[in-house]
């Protein structure tokens, strides 16, 4: 089973908007970004969000702001998909701008 599905909704020089679906009982890597910040809006479901050393449940309609260099992760502990909208902003928006700290799928 895949951990997530990603769809790019809008792309610009200064921002990227994505719809991300985290499947049941899956979690994304614990990661940070040097050059971009992110805004997450939970569209459906309840995800468990990790920001640095803190974790909390984020139900539908929750907004999370992730600063540059802040460790973060989305985990789905439920039987239903978690859908969130991610808005990336920054001077450099590059998929190589990922520092992974933990990843259950062995990605680096």
mmCIF file of N, CA and C in Angstrom:
data_model
loop_
_atom_site.group_PDB
_atom_site.id
_atom_site.type_symbol
_atom_site.label_atom_id
_atom_site.label_comp_id
_atom_site.label_asym_id
_atom_site.label_seq_id
_atom_site.Cartn_x
_atom_site.Cartn_y
_atom_site.Cartn_z
ATOM 1 N N UNK A 1 0.835 -1.182 0.000
ATOM 2 C CA UNK A 1 0.000 0.000 0.000
ATOM 3 C C UNK A 1 0.879 1.245 0.000
ATOM 4 N N UNK A 2 0.507 2.212 -0.790
ATOM 5 C CA UNK A 2 1.240 3.472 -0.808
ATOM 6 C C UNK A 2 0.912 4.266 0.444
ATOM 7 N N UNK A 3 1.893 5.053 0.888
ATOM 8 C CA UNK A 3 1.668 5.857 2.075
ATOM 9 C C UNK A 3 0.837 7.100 1.778
ATOM 10 N N UNK A 4 0.949 7.624 0.520
ATOM 11 C CA UNK A 4 0.232 8.855 0.211
ATOM 12 C C UNK A 4 0.054 9.034 -1.286
ATOM 13 N N UNK A 5 -0.842 9.973 -1.613
ATOM 14 C CA UNK A 5 -1.051 10.422 -2.982
ATOM 15 C C UNK A 5 -0.878 11.939 -2.976
ATOM 16 N N UNK A 6 -0.175 12.469 -3.978
ATOM 17 C CA UNK A 6 0.063 13.907 -4.059
ATOM 18 C C UNK A 6 -0.411 14.409 -5.410
ATOM 19 N N UNK A 7 -1.189 15.496 -5.383
ATOM 20 C CA UNK A 7 -1.648 16.147 -6.603
ATOM 21 C C UNK A 7 -1.301 17.626 -6.524
ATOM 22 N N UNK A 8 -0.570 18.138 -7.514
ATOM 23 C CA UNK A 8 -0.242 19.558 -7.565
ATOM 24 C C UNK A 8 -1.449 20.299 -8.125
ATOM 25 N N UNK A 9 -1.973 21.238 -7.346
ATOM 26 C CA UNK A 9 -3.153 22.012 -7.738
ATOM 27 C C UNK A 9 -2.786 23.343 -8.378
ATOM 28 N N UNK A 10 -1.667 23.941 -7.941
ATOM 29 C CA UNK A 10 -1.217 25.229 -8.487
ATOM 30 C C UNK A 10 0.284 25.318 -8.328
ATOM 31 N N UNK A 11 0.912 25.945 -9.302
ATOM 32 C CA UNK A 11 2.368 26.043 -9.335
ATOM 33 C C UNK A 11 2.753 27.433 -9.800
ATOM 34 N N UNK A 12 3.609 28.098 -9.036
ATOM 35 C CA UNK A 12 4.062 29.434 -9.369
ATOM 36 C C UNK A 12 5.514 29.564 -8.921
ATOM 37 N N UNK A 13 6.132 30.648 -9.276
ATOM 38 C CA UNK A 13 7.519 30.887 -8.906
ATOM 39 C C UNK A 13 7.699 30.975 -7.389
ATOM 40 N N UNK A 14 6.692 31.498 -6.676
ATOM 41 C CA UNK A 14 6.812 31.737 -5.235
ATOM 42 C C UNK A 14 5.957 30.815 -4.368
ATOM 43 N N UNK A 15 5.129 29.950 -4.971
ATOM 44 C CA UNK A 15 4.308 29.044 -4.169
ATOM 45 C C UNK A 15 3.939 27.797 -4.978
ATOM 46 N N UNK A 16 3.636 26.723 -4.228
ATOM 47 C CA UNK A 16 3.098 25.489 -4.787
ATOM 48 C C UNK A 16 1.946 25.066 -3.876
ATOM 49 N N UNK A 17 0.828 24.682 -4.473
ATOM 50 C CA UNK A 17 -0.323 24.196 -3.719
ATOM 51 C C UNK A 17 -0.539 22.729 -4.087
ATOM 52 N N UNK A 18 -0.612 21.877 -3.068
ATOM 53 C CA UNK A 18 -0.790 20.436 -3.293
ATOM 54 C C UNK A 18 -1.954 19.910 -2.456
ATOM 55 N N UNK A 19 -2.611 18.883 -2.990
ATOM 56 C CA UNK A 19 -3.549 18.087 -2.198
ATOM 57 C C UNK A 19 -2.836 16.783 -1.885
ATOM 58 N N UNK A 20 -2.747 16.464 -0.609
ATOM 59 C CA UNK A 20 -2.032 15.274 -0.154
ATOM 60 C C UNK A 20 -3.011 14.381 0.596
ATOM 61 N N UNK A 21 -3.024 13.105 0.228
ATOM 62 C CA UNK A 21 -3.863 12.120 0.895
ATOM 63 C C UNK A 21 -2.934 11.117 1.582
ATOM 64 N N UNK A 22 -3.072 11.007 2.894
ATOM 65 C CA UNK A 22 -2.301 10.024 3.660
ATOM 66 C C UNK A 22 -3.246 8.869 3.960
ATOM 67 N N UNK A 23 -2.900 7.716 3.461
ATOM 68 C CA UNK A 23 -3.762 6.543 3.599
ATOM 69 C C UNK A 23 -3.828 6.054 5.044
ATOM 70 N N UNK A 24 -4.829 5.237 5.326
ATOM 71 C CA UNK A 24 -5.049 4.714 6.671
ATOM 72 C C UNK A 24 -3.800 4.018 7.205
ATOM 73 N N UNK A 25 -3.466 4.325 8.447
ATOM 74 C CA UNK A 25 -2.359 3.695 9.173
ATOM 75 C C UNK A 25 -1.004 3.880 8.484
ATOM 76 N N UNK A 26 -0.820 5.024 7.838
ATOM 77 C CA UNK A 26 0.447 5.352 7.193
ATOM 78 C C UNK A 26 0.984 6.648 7.798
ATOM 79 N N UNK A 27 2.269 6.910 7.571
ATOM 80 C CA UNK A 27 2.835 8.169 8.035
ATOM 81 C C UNK A 27 3.927 8.617 7.083
ATOM 82 N N UNK A 28 4.026 9.919 6.948
ATOM 83 C CA UNK A 28 5.056 10.514 6.111
ATOM 84 C C UNK A 28 6.356 10.577 6.902
ATOM 85 N N UNK A 29 7.443 10.836 6.211
ATOM 86 C CA UNK A 29 8.728 10.916 6.888
ATOM 87 C C UNK A 29 8.785 12.143 7.791
ATOM 88 N N UNK A 30 9.563 12.030 8.870
ATOM 89 C CA UNK A 30 9.877 13.187 9.696
ATOM 90 C C UNK A 30 10.940 13.955 8.931
ATOM 91 N N UNK A 31 10.647 15.209 8.597
ATOM 92 C CA UNK A 31 11.514 15.950 7.689
ATOM 93 C C UNK A 31 11.510 17.431 8.014
ATOM 94 N N UNK A 32 12.427 18.148 7.383
ATOM 95 C CA UNK A 32 12.446 19.610 7.449
ATOM 96 C C UNK A 32 12.895 20.128 6.081
ATOM 97 N N UNK A 33 12.728 21.441 5.905
ATOM 98 C CA UNK A 33 13.105 22.106 4.653
ATOM 99 C C UNK A 33 13.919 23.345 4.983
ATOM 100 N N UNK A 34 15.012 23.509 4.305
ATOM 101 C CA UNK A 34 15.905 24.644 4.533
ATOM 102 C C UNK A 34 15.326 25.944 3.982
ATOM 103 N N UNK A 35 14.664 25.873 2.827
ATOM 104 C CA UNK A 35 14.335 27.086 2.075
ATOM 105 C C UNK A 35 12.848 27.404 1.963
ATOM 106 N N UNK A 36 11.984 26.581 2.513
ATOM 107 C CA UNK A 36 10.553 26.853 2.361
ATOM 108 C C UNK A 36 9.808 26.615 3.665
ATOM 109 N N UNK A 37 8.704 27.332 3.797
ATOM 110 C CA UNK A 37 7.756 27.084 4.881
ATOM 111 C C UNK A 37 6.519 26.452 4.251
ATOM 112 N N UNK A 38 5.657 25.897 5.093
ATOM 113 C CA UNK A 38 4.449 25.243 4.598
ATOM 114 C C UNK A 38 3.256 25.599 5.483
ATOM 115 N N UNK A 39 2.112 25.656 4.862
ATOM 116 C CA UNK A 39 0.834 25.777 5.550
ATOM 117 C C UNK A 39 0.052 24.518 5.212
ATOM 118 N N UNK A 40 -0.478 23.847 6.228
ATOM 119 C CA UNK A 40 -1.321 22.680 6.025
ATOM 120 C C UNK A 40 -2.724 23.008 6.509
ATOM 121 N N UNK A 41 -3.721 22.642 5.717
ATOM 122 C CA UNK A 41 -5.114 22.764 6.116
ATOM 123 C C UNK A 41 -5.734 21.375 5.984
ATOM 124 N N UNK A 42 -6.240 20.845 7.094
ATOM 125 C CA UNK A 42 -6.840 19.518 7.069
ATOM 126 C C UNK A 42 -8.224 19.637 6.425
ATOM 127 N N UNK A 43 -8.391 18.982 5.282
ATOM 128 C CA UNK A 43 -9.656 19.050 4.542
ATOM 129 C C UNK A 43 -10.631 17.964 4.982
ATOM 130 N N UNK A 44 -10.114 16.775 5.323
ATOM 131 C CA UNK A 44 -10.983 15.717 5.851
ATOM 132 C C UNK A 44 -10.146 14.721 6.633
ATOM 133 N N UNK A 45 -10.798 14.109 7.607
ATOM 134 C CA UNK A 45 -10.119 13.159 8.466
ATOM 135 C C UNK A 45 -9.436 13.849 9.635
ATOM 136 N N UNK A 46 -8.740 13.045 10.420
ATOM 137 C CA UNK A 46 -7.960 13.554 11.549
ATOM 138 C C UNK A 46 -6.567 12.971 11.456
ATOM 139 N N UNK A 47 -5.580 13.846 11.341
ATOM 140 C CA UNK A 47 -4.192 13.418 11.281
ATOM 141 C C UNK A 47 -3.488 13.709 12.590
ATOM 142 N N UNK A 48 -2.411 12.992 12.832
ATOM 143 C CA UNK A 48 -1.548 13.283 13.967
ATOM 144 C C UNK A 48 -0.330 14.003 13.409
ATOM 145 N N UNK A 49 -0.151 15.237 13.847
ATOM 146 C CA UNK A 49 0.907 16.105 13.336
ATOM 147 C C UNK A 49 2.043 16.152 14.344
ATOM 148 N N UNK A 50 3.253 16.033 13.848
ATOM 149 C CA UNK A 50 4.442 16.234 14.673
ATOM 150 C C UNK A 50 5.116 17.509 14.210
ATOM 151 N N UNK A 51 5.371 18.417 15.145
ATOM 152 C CA UNK A 51 6.154 19.635 14.925
ATOM 153 C C UNK A 51 7.271 19.632 15.948
ATOM 154 N N UNK A 52 8.501 19.465 15.476
ATOM 155 C CA UNK A 52 9.659 19.307 16.356
ATOM 156 C C UNK A 52 9.395 18.163 17.335
ATOM 157 N N UNK A 53 9.330 18.423 18.646
ATOM 158 C CA UNK A 53 9.163 17.363 19.635
ATOM 159 C C UNK A 53 7.733 17.231 20.138
ATOM 160 N N UNK A 54 6.788 17.933 19.514
ATOM 161 C CA UNK A 54 5.390 17.923 19.951
ATOM 162 C C UNK A 54 4.528 17.216 18.916
ATOM 163 N N UNK A 55 3.583 16.389 19.381
ATOM 164 C CA UNK A 55 2.613 15.737 18.495
ATOM 165 C C UNK A 55 1.208 16.047 18.997
ATOM 166 N N UNK A 56 0.278 16.220 18.047
ATOM 167 C CA UNK A 56 -1.111 16.517 18.409
ATOM 168 C C UNK A 56 -2.020 16.067 17.282
ATOM 169 N N UNK A 57 -3.280 15.780 17.646
ATOM 170 C CA UNK A 57 -4.283 15.415 16.652
ATOM 171 C C UNK A 57 -4.818 16.676 15.990
ATOM 172 N N UNK A 58 -4.973 16.624 14.670
ATOM 173 C CA UNK A 58 -5.459 17.755 13.890
ATOM 174 C C UNK A 58 -6.680 17.300 13.093
ATOM 175 N N UNK A 59 -7.886 17.649 13.561
ATOM 176 C CA UNK A 59 -9.097 17.261 12.838
ATOM 177 C C UNK A 59 -9.365 18.182 11.655
ATOM 178 N N UNK A 60 -10.400 17.841 10.907
ATOM 179 C CA UNK A 60 -10.823 18.644 9.760
ATOM 180 C C UNK A 60 -10.929 20.114 10.158
ATOM 181 N N UNK A 61 -10.487 20.998 9.262
ATOM 182 C CA UNK A 61 -10.548 22.451 9.411
ATOM 183 C C UNK A 61 -9.441 23.022 10.289
ATOM 184 N N UNK A 62 -8.425 22.209 10.632
ATOM 185 C CA UNK A 62 -7.281 22.697 11.398
ATOM 186 C C UNK A 62 -6.239 23.259 10.438
ATOM 187 N N UNK A 63 -5.608 24.377 10.822
ATOM 188 C CA UNK A 63 -4.509 24.976 10.060
ATOM 189 C C UNK A 63 -3.222 24.802 10.851
ATOM 190 N N UNK A 64 -2.168 24.350 10.177
ATOM 191 C CA UNK A 64 -0.860 24.173 10.800
ATOM 192 C C UNK A 64 0.148 24.971 9.990
ATOM 193 N N UNK A 65 0.956 25.788 10.671
ATOM 194 C CA UNK A 65 2.034 26.522 10.009
ATOM 195 C C UNK A 65 3.350 25.859 10.361
ATOM 196 N N UNK A 66 4.155 25.558 9.343
ATOM 197 C CA UNK A 66 5.443 24.901 9.520
ATOM 198 C C UNK A 66 6.526 25.864 9.043
ATOM 199 N N UNK A 67 7.372 26.283 9.959
ATOM 200 C CA UNK A 67 8.441 27.228 9.639
ATOM 201 C C UNK A 67 9.577 26.536 8.897
ATOM 202 N N UNK A 68 10.372 27.312 8.178
ATOM 203 C CA UNK A 68 11.592 26.785 7.577
ATOM 204 C C UNK A 68 12.417 26.115 8.671
ATOM 205 N N UNK A 69 13.005 24.972 8.344
ATOM 206 C CA UNK A 69 13.897 24.213 9.216
ATOM 207 C C UNK A 69 13.189 23.526 10.382
ATOM 208 N N UNK A 70 11.865 23.601 10.459
ATOM 209 C CA UNK A 70 11.125 22.945 11.534
ATOM 210 C C UNK A 70 10.837 21.493 11.141
ATOM 211 N N UNK A 71 11.148 20.560 12.027
ATOM 212 C CA UNK A 71 10.850 19.155 11.774
ATOM 213 C C UNK A 71 9.338 18.963 11.818
ATOM 214 N N UNK A 72 8.826 18.160 10.864
ATOM 215 C CA UNK A 72 7.382 17.952 10.797
ATOM 216 C C UNK A 72 7.043 16.609 10.157
ATOM 217 N N UNK A 73 5.829 16.146 10.472
ATOM 218 C CA UNK A 73 5.340 14.881 9.933
ATOM 219 C C UNK A 73 3.820 14.849 10.054
ATOM 220 N N UNK A 74 3.178 14.167 9.101
ATOM 221 C CA UNK A 74 1.752 13.852 9.183
ATOM 222 C C UNK A 74 1.636 12.338 9.303
ATOM 223 N N UNK A 75 0.828 11.900 10.264
ATOM 224 C CA UNK A 75 0.575 10.478 10.455
ATOM 225 C C UNK A 75 -0.935 10.257 10.497
ATOM 226 N N UNK A 76 -1.359 9.150 9.929
ATOM 227 C CA UNK A 76 -2.766 8.788 9.951
ATOM 228 C C UNK A 76 -2.917 7.521 10.786
ATOM 229 N N UNK A 77 -3.479 7.670 11.973
ATOM 230 C CA UNK A 77 -3.676 6.533 12.879
ATOM 231 C C UNK A 77 -5.080 5.945 12.750
ATOM 232 N N UNK A 78 -5.862 6.432 11.791
ATOM 233 C CA UNK A 78 -7.260 6.020 11.661
ATOM 234 C C UNK A 78 -7.451 5.030 10.513
ATOM 235 N N UNK A 79 -8.686 4.578 10.342
ATOM 236 C CA UNK A 79 -9.040 3.652 9.264
ATOM 237 C C UNK A 79 -9.470 4.380 7.988
ATOM 238 N N UNK A 80 -9.444 5.710 8.001
ATOM 239 C CA UNK A 80 -9.920 6.505 6.869
ATOM 240 C C UNK A 80 -8.816 7.442 6.393
ATOM 241 N N UNK A 81 -8.785 7.791 5.111
ATOM 242 C CA UNK A 81 -7.751 8.701 4.610
ATOM 243 C C UNK A 81 -7.802 10.071 5.288
ATOM 244 N N UNK A 82 -6.640 10.687 5.411
ATOM 245 C CA UNK A 82 -6.522 12.077 5.836
ATOM 246 C C UNK A 82 -6.143 12.880 4.600
ATOM 247 N N UNK A 83 -6.927 13.911 4.304
ATOM 248 C CA UNK A 83 -6.674 14.765 3.149
ATOM 249 C C UNK A 83 -6.307 16.150 3.669
ATOM 250 N N UNK A 84 -5.171 16.666 3.198
ATOM 251 C CA UNK A 84 -4.828 18.035 3.568
ATOM 252 C C UNK A 84 -4.278 18.786 2.367
ATOM 253 N N UNK A 85 -4.449 20.100 2.427
ATOM 254 C CA UNK A 85 -3.923 21.001 1.408
ATOM 255 C C UNK A 85 -2.627 21.580 1.949
ATOM 256 N N UNK A 86 -1.576 21.513 1.149
ATOM 257 C CA UNK A 86 -0.274 22.037 1.534
ATOM 258 C C UNK A 86 0.061 23.203 0.623
ATOM 259 N N UNK A 87 0.384 24.340 1.231
ATOM 260 C CA UNK A 87 0.842 25.506 0.477
ATOM 261 C C UNK A 87 2.291 25.746 0.864
ATOM 262 N N UNK A 88 3.173 25.583 -0.111
ATOM 263 C CA UNK A 88 4.601 25.822 0.101
ATOM 264 C C UNK A 88 4.921 27.233 -0.367
ATOM 265 N N UNK A 89 5.678 27.971 0.457
ATOM 266 C CA UNK A 89 6.120 29.307 0.060
ATOM 267 C C UNK A 89 7.598 29.451 0.382
ATOM 268 N N UNK A 90 8.282 30.239 -0.438
ATOM 269 C CA UNK A 90 9.700 30.479 -0.202
ATOM 270 C C UNK A 90 10.395 30.896 -1.471
ATOM 271 N N UNK A 91 11.653 31.273 -1.318
ATOM 272 C CA UNK A 91 12.437 31.715 -2.468
ATOM 273 C C UNK A 91 12.904 30.544 -3.322
ATOM 274 N N UNK A 92 13.052 29.370 -2.717
ATOM 275 C CA UNK A 92 13.461 28.169 -3.439
ATOM 276 C C UNK A 92 12.456 27.064 -3.140
ATOM 277 N N UNK A 93 11.741 26.624 -4.160
ATOM 278 C CA UNK A 93 10.757 25.550 -4.016
ATOM 279 C C UNK A 93 11.241 24.369 -4.841
ATOM 280 N N UNK A 94 11.946 23.476 -4.189
ATOM 281 C CA UNK A 94 12.606 22.371 -4.859
ATOM 282 C C UNK A 94 12.371 21.103 -4.051
ATOM 283 N N UNK A 95 11.971 20.014 -4.705
ATOM 284 C CA UNK A 95 11.726 18.757 -4.010
ATOM 285 C C UNK A 95 12.996 18.178 -3.393
ATOM 286 N N UNK A 96 14.164 18.656 -3.817
ATOM 287 C CA UNK A 96 15.411 18.203 -3.204
ATOM 288 C C UNK A 96 15.667 18.881 -1.859
ATOM 289 N N UNK A 97 14.837 19.856 -1.500
ATOM 290 C CA UNK A 97 14.967 20.569 -0.226
ATOM 291 C C UNK A 97 14.255 19.797 0.883
ATOM 292 N N UNK A 98 14.645 18.548 1.042
ATOM 293 C CA UNK A 98 14.071 17.700 2.092
ATOM 294 C C UNK A 98 15.216 17.076 2.882
ATOM 295 N N UNK A 99 15.212 17.309 4.185
ATOM 296 C CA UNK A 99 16.120 16.625 5.101
ATOM 297 C C UNK A 99 15.265 15.632 5.871
ATOM 298 N N UNK A 100 15.474 14.322 5.636
ATOM 299 C CA UNK A 100 14.694 13.295 6.329
ATOM 300 C C UNK A 100 15.444 12.844 7.582
ATOM 301 N N UNK A 101 14.692 12.712 8.677
ATOM 302 C CA UNK A 101 15.238 12.265 9.945
ATOM 303 C C UNK A 101 14.782 10.840 10.272
ATOM 304 N N UNK A 102 13.529 10.518 9.908
ATOM 305 C CA UNK A 102 12.975 9.176 10.081
ATOM 306 C C UNK A 102 12.085 8.888 8.896
ATOM 307 N N UNK A 103 12.148 7.662 8.394
ATOM 308 C CA UNK A 103 11.277 7.282 7.291
ATOM 309 C C UNK A 103 11.086 5.776 7.300
ATOM 310 N N UNK A 104 9.842 5.321 7.472
ATOM 311 C CA UNK A 104 9.581 3.883 7.576
ATOM 312 C C UNK A 104 9.737 3.174 6.240
ATOM 313 N N UNK A 105 9.877 3.936 5.154
ATOM 314 C CA UNK A 105 10.013 3.350 3.816
ATOM 315 C C UNK A 105 11.456 3.349 3.324
ATOM 316 N N UNK A 106 12.396 3.817 4.142
ATOM 317 C CA UNK A 106 13.798 3.792 3.784
ATOM 318 C C UNK A 106 14.239 4.878 2.823
ATOM 319 N N UNK A 107 13.403 5.909 2.629
ATOM 320 C CA UNK A 107 13.810 7.019 1.753
ATOM 321 C C UNK A 107 14.842 7.877 2.465
ATOM 322 N N UNK A 108 15.742 8.463 1.696
ATOM 323 C CA UNK A 108 16.777 9.331 2.271
ATOM 324 C C UNK A 108 16.682 10.722 1.727
#
